[in-house]
Tab-separated table of C-alpha atoms in Angstrom:
chain	number	residue	atom	x	y	z
A	1	UNK	CA	0.000	0.000	0.000
A	2	UNK	CA	1.203	3.465	-0.799
A	3	UNK	CA	2.111	5.593	2.200
A	4	UNK	CA	1.787	8.969	0.463
A	5	UNK	CA	-1.407	10.697	-0.577
A	6	UNK	CA	-2.260	10.321	-4.221
A	7	UNK	CA	-2.646	13.330	-6.463
A	8	UNK	CA	-5.585	14.340	-8.616
A	9	UNK	CA	-5.802	12.206	-11.745
A	10	UNK	CA	-6.637	8.701	-12.896
A	11	UNK	CA	-4.720	5.435	-13.269
A	12	UNK	CA	-5.648	2.918	-15.963
A	13	UNK	CA	-4.836	-0.571	-14.667
A	14	UNK	CA	-4.665	-3.367	-17.246
A	15	UNK	CA	-4.577	-6.932	-15.929
A	16	UNK	CA	-3.713	-9.813	-18.236
A	17	UNK	CA	-3.115	-13.544	-18.155
A	18	UNK	CA	-1.839	-14.964	-21.459
A	19	UNK	CA	-3.247	-12.026	-23.398
A	20	UNK	CA	-0.603	-12.097	-26.115
A	21	UNK	CA	-3.157	-12.257	-28.948
A	22	UNK	CA	-5.497	-9.612	-27.498
A	23	UNK	CA	-3.311	-6.978	-25.890
A	24	UNK	CA	-2.363	-5.067	-29.053
A	25	UNK	CA	-5.945	-3.877	-29.673
A	26	UNK	CA	-6.378	-3.023	-25.980
A	27	UNK	CA	-3.237	-0.853	-25.944
A	28	UNK	CA	-4.146	0.761	-29.263
A	29	UNK	CA	-7.447	1.904	-27.771
A	30	UNK	CA	-5.571	3.395	-24.810
A	31	UNK	CA	-3.282	5.301	-27.176
A	32	UNK	CA	-6.337	6.856	-28.851
A	33	UNK	CA	-7.708	8.398	-25.650
A	34	UNK	CA	-8.651	12.080	-25.899
A	35	UNK	CA	-7.318	13.557	-22.657
A	36	UNK	CA	-7.919	17.199	-21.644
A	37	UNK	CA	-4.764	19.135	-20.814
A	38	UNK	CA	-5.663	19.491	-17.119
A	39	UNK	CA	-6.028	15.740	-16.509
A	40	UNK	CA	-3.043	13.731	-15.251
A	41	UNK	CA	-3.130	10.016	-15.997
A	42	UNK	CA	-1.018	6.905	-16.356
A	43	UNK	CA	-1.230	3.319	-17.597
A	44	UNK	CA	-0.157	0.424	-15.383
A	45	UNK	CA	0.113	-3.042	-16.921
A	46	UNK	CA	0.094	-6.145	-14.714
A	47	UNK	CA	1.155	-9.471	-16.174
A	48	UNK	CA	-0.572	-12.124	-14.071
A	49	UNK	CA	1.961	-14.954	-14.403
A	50	UNK	CA	1.497	-15.402	-18.151
A	51	UNK	CA	3.289	-18.231	-19.940
A	52	UNK	CA	3.213	-16.522	-23.356
A	53	UNK	CA	4.749	-13.297	-24.703
A	54	UNK	CA	2.194	-10.911	-23.218
A	55	UNK	CA	4.651	-8.811	-21.223
A	56	UNK	CA	7.221	-8.504	-24.009
A	57	UNK	CA	4.460	-7.406	-26.394
A	58	UNK	CA	3.484	-4.640	-23.971
A	59	UNK	CA	7.101	-3.541	-23.631
A	60	UNK	CA	7.274	-3.256	-27.419
A	61	UNK	CA	4.634	-0.528	-27.149
A	62	UNK	CA	6.749	1.599	-24.804
A	63	UNK	CA	8.047	3.878	-27.560
A	64	UNK	CA	4.526	4.648	-28.787
A	65	UNK	CA	3.459	5.612	-25.270
A	66	UNK	CA	6.586	7.709	-24.843
A	67	UNK	CA	5.920	9.538	-28.119
A	68	UNK	CA	2.492	10.536	-26.816
A	69	UNK	CA	3.905	11.330	-23.370
A	70	UNK	CA	1.679	8.732	-21.693
A	71	UNK	CA	3.344	7.218	-18.605
A	72	UNK	CA	3.414	3.420	-18.971
A	73	UNK	CA	4.724	1.040	-16.330
A	74	UNK	CA	4.576	-2.735	-16.197
A	75	UNK	CA	4.871	-5.274	-13.395
A	76	UNK	CA	4.539	-9.005	-12.906
A	77	UNK	CA	2.226	-10.590	-10.343
A	78	UNK	CA	3.071	-14.273	-9.718
A	79	UNK	CA	-0.038	-15.062	-7.651
A	80	UNK	CA	-2.849	-16.537	-9.709
A	81	UNK	CA	-6.069	-14.514	-10.013
A	82	UNK	CA	-7.200	-11.094	-11.174
A	83	UNK	CA	-7.696	-10.010	-7.554
A	84	UNK	CA	-3.955	-10.278	-6.929
A	85	UNK	CA	-3.094	-8.612	-10.247
A	86	UNK	CA	-5.395	-5.685	-9.485
A	87	UNK	CA	-3.938	-5.323	-5.996
A	88	UNK	CA	-0.472	-5.094	-7.510
A	89	UNK	CA	-1.679	-2.396	-9.883
A	90	UNK	CA	-3.389	-0.451	-7.102
A	91	UNK	CA	-0.204	-0.530	-5.027
A	92	UNK	CA	1.659	1.268	-7.827
A	93	UNK	CA	-1.103	3.741	-8.736
A	94	UNK	CA	-0.198	7.408	-8.383
A	95	UNK	CA	-3.656	8.939	-8.723
A	96	UNK	CA	-6.902	9.289	-6.753
A	97	UNK	CA	-9.017	7.250	-9.148
A	98	UNK	CA	-8.518	4.124	-11.215
A	99	UNK	CA	-10.088	2.273	-14.131
A	100	UNK	CA	-9.945	-1.522	-14.390
A	101	UNK	CA	-9.273	-2.675	-17.948
A	102	UNK	CA	-9.178	-6.339	-18.948
A	103	UNK	CA	-6.946	-7.434	-21.803
A	104	UNK	CA	-10.012	-7.893	-24.036
A	105	UNK	CA	-11.486	-4.408	-23.392
A	106	UNK	CA	-11.188	-1.611	-25.959
A	107	UNK	CA	-12.093	1.730	-24.430
A	108	UNK	CA	-13.911	4.358	-26.479
A	109	UNK	CA	-11.693	7.456	-27.025
A	110	UNK	CA	-13.458	9.605	-24.389
A	111	UNK	CA	-13.491	6.891	-21.706
A	112	UNK	CA	-10.717	8.082	-19.418
A	113	UNK	CA	-11.792	11.733	-19.525
A	114	UNK	CA	-15.451	10.852	-18.970
A	115	UNK	CA	-14.609	8.499	-16.092
A	116	UNK	CA	-12.729	11.275	-14.305
A	117	UNK	CA	-15.584	13.729	-14.900
A	118	UNK	CA	-18.162	11.303	-13.475
A	119	UNK	CA	-16.342	10.376	-10.268
A	120	UNK	CA	-14.342	13.499	-9.395
A	121	UNK	CA	-15.664	15.344	-6.323
A	122	UNK	CA	-18.348	12.685	-5.735
A	123	UNK	CA	-17.033	10.837	-2.652
A	124	UNK	CA	-20.396	9.151	-2.044
A	125	UNK	CA	-19.904	7.106	-5.233
A	126	UNK	CA	-17.950	3.941	-4.586
A	127	UNK	CA	-17.742	2.636	-8.140
A	128	UNK	CA	-19.045	3.343	-11.639
A	129	UNK	CA	-19.866	0.792	-14.330
A	130	UNK	CA	-19.952	1.098	-18.101
A	131	UNK	CA	-21.783	-0.114	-21.186
A	132	UNK	CA	-20.035	-3.068	-22.833
A	133	UNK	CA	-20.440	-3.701	-26.564
A	134	UNK	CA	-19.548	-7.212	-27.809
A	135	UNK	CA	-17.084	-7.753	-30.641
A	136	UNK	CA	-17.083	-11.374	-31.782
A	137	UNK	CA	-14.000	-13.024	-33.237
A	138	UNK	CA	-16.150	-14.483	-35.989
A	139	UNK	CA	-19.501	-12.858	-36.693
A	140	UNK	CA	-21.767	-15.772	-35.867
A	141	UNK	CA	-24.688	-16.394	-38.192
A	142	UNK	CA	-26.665	-17.328	-35.141
A	143	UNK	CA	-25.609	-16.887	-31.551
A	144	UNK	CA	-26.257	-19.759	-29.133
A	145	UNK	CA	-29.802	-19.621	-27.749
A	146	UNK	CA	-28.552	-19.207	-24.187
A	147	UNK	CA	-26.241	-16.285	-24.981
A	148	UNK	CA	-28.746	-13.448	-25.374
A	149	UNK	CA	-30.423	-14.029	-22.012
A	150	UNK	CA	-27.118	-14.589	-20.228
A	151	UNK	CA	-24.768	-12.063	-21.803
A	152	UNK	CA	-24.507	-10.256	-18.473
A	153	UNK	CA	-22.437	-13.202	-17.244
A	154	UNK	CA	-19.981	-12.263	-19.989
A	155	UNK	CA	-19.972	-8.607	-18.854
A	156	UNK	CA	-21.773	-7.530	-22.015
A	157	UNK	CA	-24.570	-4.998	-22.474
A	158	UNK	CA	-26.122	-2.456	-20.139
A	159	UNK	CA	-25.923	-2.463	-16.343
A	160	UNK	CA	-29.200	-0.652	-15.728
A	161	UNK	CA	-30.526	2.860	-16.092
A	162	UNK	CA	-28.120	5.769	-15.801
A	163	UNK	CA	-27.544	6.847	-12.224
A	164	UNK	CA	-27.698	5.031	-8.901
A	165	UNK	CA	-27.741	1.231	-9.372
A	166	UNK	CA	-26.847	0.295	-5.807
A	167	UNK	CA	-29.752	-2.157	-5.565
A	168	UNK	CA	-28.120	-4.156	-8.357
A	169	UNK	CA	-25.394	-4.985	-5.810
A	170	UNK	CA	-22.581	-5.393	-8.298
A	171	UNK	CA	-20.814	-3.931	-11.327
A	172	UNK	CA	-18.603	-5.710	-13.818
A	173	UNK	CA	-14.904	-5.398	-13.211
A	174	UNK	CA	-14.357	-4.682	-16.911
A	175	UNK	CA	-14.213	-0.901	-17.189
A	176	UNK	CA	-15.025	-0.254	-13.529
A	177	UNK	CA	-14.059	3.175	-12.166
A	178	UNK	CA	-13.392	3.693	-8.459
A	179	UNK	CA	-11.424	5.535	-5.780
A	180	UNK	CA	-7.901	4.190	-5.303
A	181	UNK	CA	-7.496	4.746	-1.562
A	182	UNK	CA	-11.052	3.566	-0.915
A	183	UNK	CA	-10.202	0.250	-2.570
A	184	UNK	CA	-7.138	-0.112	-0.348
A	185	UNK	CA	-9.137	0.696	2.786
A	186	UNK	CA	-11.718	-1.980	2.008
A	187	UNK	CA	-9.062	-4.697	2.174
A	188	UNK	CA	-6.274	-3.319	4.384
A	189	UNK	CA	-7.589	-4.812	7.650
A	190	UNK	CA	-10.114	-7.215	6.130
A	191	UNK	CA	-8.587	-9.463	3.436
A	192	UNK	CA	-10.740	-10.842	0.648
A	193	UNK	CA	-12.847	-13.824	1.660
A	194	UNK	CA	-12.585	-15.226	-1.854
A	195	UNK	CA	-8.890	-15.997	-1.378
A	196	UNK	CA	-8.649	-16.749	2.332
A	197	UNK	CA	-11.848	-18.405	3.489
A	198	UNK	CA	-10.955	-21.797	4.900
A	199	UNK	CA	-12.763	-23.495	2.002
A	200	UNK	CA	-10.861	-22.905	-1.234
A	201	UNK	CA	-9.542	-20.014	-3.281
A	202	UNK	CA	-12.197	-18.765	-5.689
A	203	UNK	CA	-10.812	-17.074	-8.800
A	204	UNK	CA	-13.924	-15.199	-9.840
A	205	UNK	CA	-16.310	-12.524	-8.501
A	206	UNK	CA	-13.619	-10.225	-7.081
A	207	UNK	CA	-15.577	-7.341	-8.614
A	208	UNK	CA	-18.797	-8.477	-6.911
A	209	UNK	CA	-17.112	-8.779	-3.511
A	210	UNK	CA	-15.681	-5.262	-3.817
A	211	UNK	CA	-19.062	-3.785	-4.787
A	212	UNK	CA	-20.806	-5.538	-1.909
A	213	UNK	CA	-18.244	-4.207	0.545
A	214	UNK	CA	-18.848	-0.728	-0.820
A	215	UNK	CA	-22.631	-0.782	-0.478
A	216	UNK	CA	-22.519	-2.421	2.953
A	217	UNK	CA	-20.505	0.617	4.028
A	218	UNK	CA	-22.901	3.135	2.526
A	219	UNK	CA	-21.324	3.882	-0.848
A	220	UNK	CA	-23.346	4.122	-4.059
A	221	UNK	CA	-22.867	2.067	-7.191
A	222	UNK	CA	-23.386	4.156	-10.312
A	223	UNK	CA	-23.911	3.328	-13.987
A	224	UNK	CA	-23.308	5.577	-16.966
A	225	UNK	CA	-24.083	4.644	-20.571
A	226	UNK	CA	-21.680	7.453	-21.554
A	227	UNK	CA	-18.854	5.146	-20.523
A	228	UNK	CA	-18.507	2.699	-23.404
A	229	UNK	CA	-16.063	-0.047	-24.209
A	230	UNK	CA	-15.876	-2.885	-26.695
A	231	UNK	CA	-15.527	-6.358	-25.242
A	232	UNK	CA	-13.792	-8.899	-27.475
A	233	UNK	CA	-15.379	-12.365	-27.405
A	234	UNK	CA	-13.245	-15.155	-28.927
A	235	UNK	CA	-15.070	-18.010	-30.620
A	236	UNK	CA	-14.229	-20.575	-27.939
A	237	UNK	CA	-16.147	-18.577	-25.338
A	238	UNK	CA	-19.351	-19.207	-27.274
A	239	UNK	CA	-19.086	-22.952	-26.812
A	240	UNK	CA	-21.495	-24.685	-24.456
A	241	UNK	CA	-18.575	-26.241	-22.574
A	242	UNK	CA	-17.193	-22.776	-21.779
A	243	UNK	CA	-20.650	-21.603	-20.723
A	244	UNK	CA	-21.013	-24.583	-18.376
A	245	UNK	CA	-17.597	-23.954	-16.844
A	246	UNK	CA	-18.381	-20.249	-16.383
A	247	UNK	CA	-21.668	-21.107	-14.681
A	248	UNK	CA	-19.935	-23.599	-12.431
A	249	UNK	CA	-17.406	-20.969	-11.344
A	250	UNK	CA	-20.164	-18.436	-10.676
A	251	UNK	CA	-22.104	-20.956	-8.570
A	252	UNK	CA	-18.927	-21.764	-6.680
A	253	UNK	CA	-18.468	-18.097	-5.785
A	254	UNK	CA	-21.868	-18.127	-4.040
A	255	UNK	CA	-20.178	-19.921	-1.132
A	256	UNK	CA	-18.754	-16.511	-0.235
A	257	UNK	CA	-20.914	-13.974	-2.035
A	258	UNK	CA	-24.122	-15.268	-0.427
A	259	UNK	CA	-22.834	-14.153	2.983
A	260	UNK	CA	-22.485	-10.586	1.728
A	261	UNK	CA	-25.906	-10.743	0.051
A	262	UNK	CA	-27.520	-11.943	3.266
A	263	UNK	CA	-25.996	-9.057	5.223
A	264	UNK	CA	-27.278	-6.623	2.597
A	265	UNK	CA	-30.757	-8.137	2.841
A	266	UNK	CA	-30.816	-7.691	6.613
A	267	UNK	CA	-29.784	-4.044	6.261
A	268	UNK	CA	-33.142	-3.404	4.605
A	269	UNK	CA	-35.228	-1.188	6.927
A	270	UNK	CA	-38.150	-3.619	6.764
A	271	UNK	CA	-36.123	-6.133	8.773
A	272	UNK	CA	-35.279	-3.755	11.626
A	273	UNK	CA	-38.207	-4.825	13.779
A	274	UNK	CA	-37.952	-7.966	15.930
A	275	UNK	CA	-41.283	-9.252	14.602
A	276	UNK	CA	-40.194	-9.060	10.970
A	277	UNK	CA	-36.879	-10.728	11.787
A	278	UNK	CA	-38.707	-13.530	13.569
A	279	UNK	CA	-40.957	-14.028	10.557
A	280	UNK	CA	-37.934	-14.126	8.279
A	281	UNK	CA	-36.242	-16.649	10.565
A	282	UNK	CA	-39.263	-18.963	10.587
A	283	UNK	CA	-39.727	-18.679	6.830
A	284	UNK	CA	-36.031	-19.352	6.206
A	285	UNK	CA	-36.084	-22.384	8.477
A	286	UNK	CA	-39.088	-23.830	6.645
A	287	UNK	CA	-37.566	-23.191	3.227
A	288	UNK	CA	-34.244	-24.630	4.362
A	289	UNK	CA	-35.968	-27.864	5.354
A	290	UNK	CA	-38.138	-28.317	2.266
A	291	UNK	CA	-35.839	-27.212	-0.578
A	292	UNK	CA	-33.687	-29.710	-2.438
A	293	UNK	CA	-31.727	-27.030	-4.281
A	294	UNK	CA	-28.261	-26.837	-2.649
A	295	UNK	CA	-27.790	-23.145	-3.543
A	296	UNK	CA	-31.145	-22.155	-2.034
A	297	UNK	CA	-30.499	-24.321	1.017
A	298	UNK	CA	-27.182	-22.554	1.544
A	299	UNK	CA	-28.806	-19.110	1.305
A	300	UNK	CA	-31.539	-19.957	3.799
A	301	UNK	CA	-28.912	-21.484	6.086
A	302	UNK	CA	-26.864	-18.273	6.062
A	303	UNK	CA	-29.928	-16.206	6.966
A	304	UNK	CA	-30.615	-18.598	9.861
A	305	UNK	CA	-27.015	-18.260	11.030
A	306	UNK	CA	-27.215	-14.472	10.916
A	307	UNK	CA	-30.478	-14.431	12.871
A	308	UNK	CA	-29.402	-17.037	15.411
A	309	UNK	CA	-28.969	-15.960	19.032
A	310	UNK	CA	-26.174	-18.490	19.421
A	311	UNK	CA	-22.691	-17.152	20.018
A	312	UNK	CA	-21.338	-19.823	17.706
A	313	UNK	CA	-20.456	-18.329	14.335
A	314	UNK	CA	-18.661	-19.699	11.312
A	315	UNK	CA	-15.198	-18.300	10.637
A	316	UNK	CA	-16.537	-16.516	7.568
A	317	UNK	CA	-19.299	-14.816	9.515
A	318	UNK	CA	-16.919	-13.828	12.304
A	319	UNK	CA	-14.712	-12.077	9.765
A	320	UNK	CA	-17.665	-10.398	8.094
A	321	UNK	CA	-18.946	-9.205	11.460
A	322	UNK	CA	-15.571	-7.593	12.117
A	323	UNK	CA	-15.769	-5.927	8.711
A	324	UNK	CA	-19.270	-4.663	9.419
A	325	UNK	CA	-18.311	-3.304	12.843
A	326	UNK	CA	-15.313	-1.375	11.469
A	327	UNK	CA	-16.669	2.171	11.592
A	328	UNK	CA	-13.585	3.602	9.889
A	329	UNK	CA	-14.879	2.118	6.636
A	330	UNK	CA	-18.312	3.755	6.793
A	331	UNK	CA	-19.032	6.352	4.117
A	332	UNK	CA	-18.930	9.690	6.022
A	333	UNK	CA	-21.161	11.250	3.366
A	334	UNK	CA	-24.173	9.038	4.135
A	335	UNK	CA	-26.251	8.499	7.248
A	336	UNK	CA	-26.836	4.771	6.705
C-alpha cells in the first residue's frame, strides 16, 4: 500500500493472463484516448503470471506511449487470479481514481476523460460501471440460444438505467471506475474472503465482492451509458462447454458472495423490527428444510445463522462481522 497521498488524476490498470493475442488492440485503444490538458493520468500493466509473450508485447509498445507522453509502467504478479493482479496495480497507482481494464477491453476514445468527470468530487460514489459492446471473433450467423439471455455473465450490455444502481449490488470489473485509496481501505484490515476463506480459493467474482463491501458501508454504485467499451469475445467462449464452466465458477463463488448478500438483505429497513426478523427466521427455516436445491439451502442457512442468538459463528461470519463493525470504513457522506 502506498504511504503517500495520491494526487488528482486517474490510473488505468490493465490486468492480463496470457493475453498475447489480445493486448495489441487493448493498448491501441488506450493510445487513442482524448485527454484534456488538465487531466493527469497513467497506464499500469500487470502481467498475471502469463506463460506466453504478453509482457514482451506490452514492452514493445513503450516507444509509442513515450511519443504521446503517456506514462506506462509494467509489473509481474506471480499469484494466480485477477484479484492479486489488481492489488499489484493499485499498489503502484499514483492517482486518486482508477479504471480496471481487462486485456479484451477496448475503451472508447473519451473513456478516461469521462470516467474522471463522473467520479471526481463525488465521494459518495464507490464505483461506476460502463456499457459493454460485444465484438465477436467471428460474426456468428446465429448466436447460441442461451447467450442473449445470459450475456450479463460475460460482462456484455447495459448495467441498468443511468444513475444510482446500488440495488443491483454489483458492477462488472471490466471498465469499472473507483477511488484508489477507498479500494485499499476496504481490504487493508479485512482481506478478501474469496482468497482466504478456509474453504478454497475462488478465482472469480472479485468485482462483486468489492461492490458488496462498498454498499454495505454506505457507498453508491453508479452506472453511466456514456462510458462505453468494446468487449472482445473469442469463438471458444461461445461454446457450451465454456458456458457450463463459467456457470460452475459463478455458482462456486456463491459460497462466499451469499454471505455478503444476506448481510445486505438484513440491512433493509423492513427487517429492523424484531417481529419481521422472527418471521424471516421462521420462513427461512421452513424453506431450508423443504428445498432440495443446494444453492437455495445454503442461502436460507446463512440467513438462519445471521439471525441465530447463538454465540457460535462460522469463521466466515466472524470475519464479516468484524468488517461490518469497522466504523472507519463507513461512508462519512451518508447516514446509513
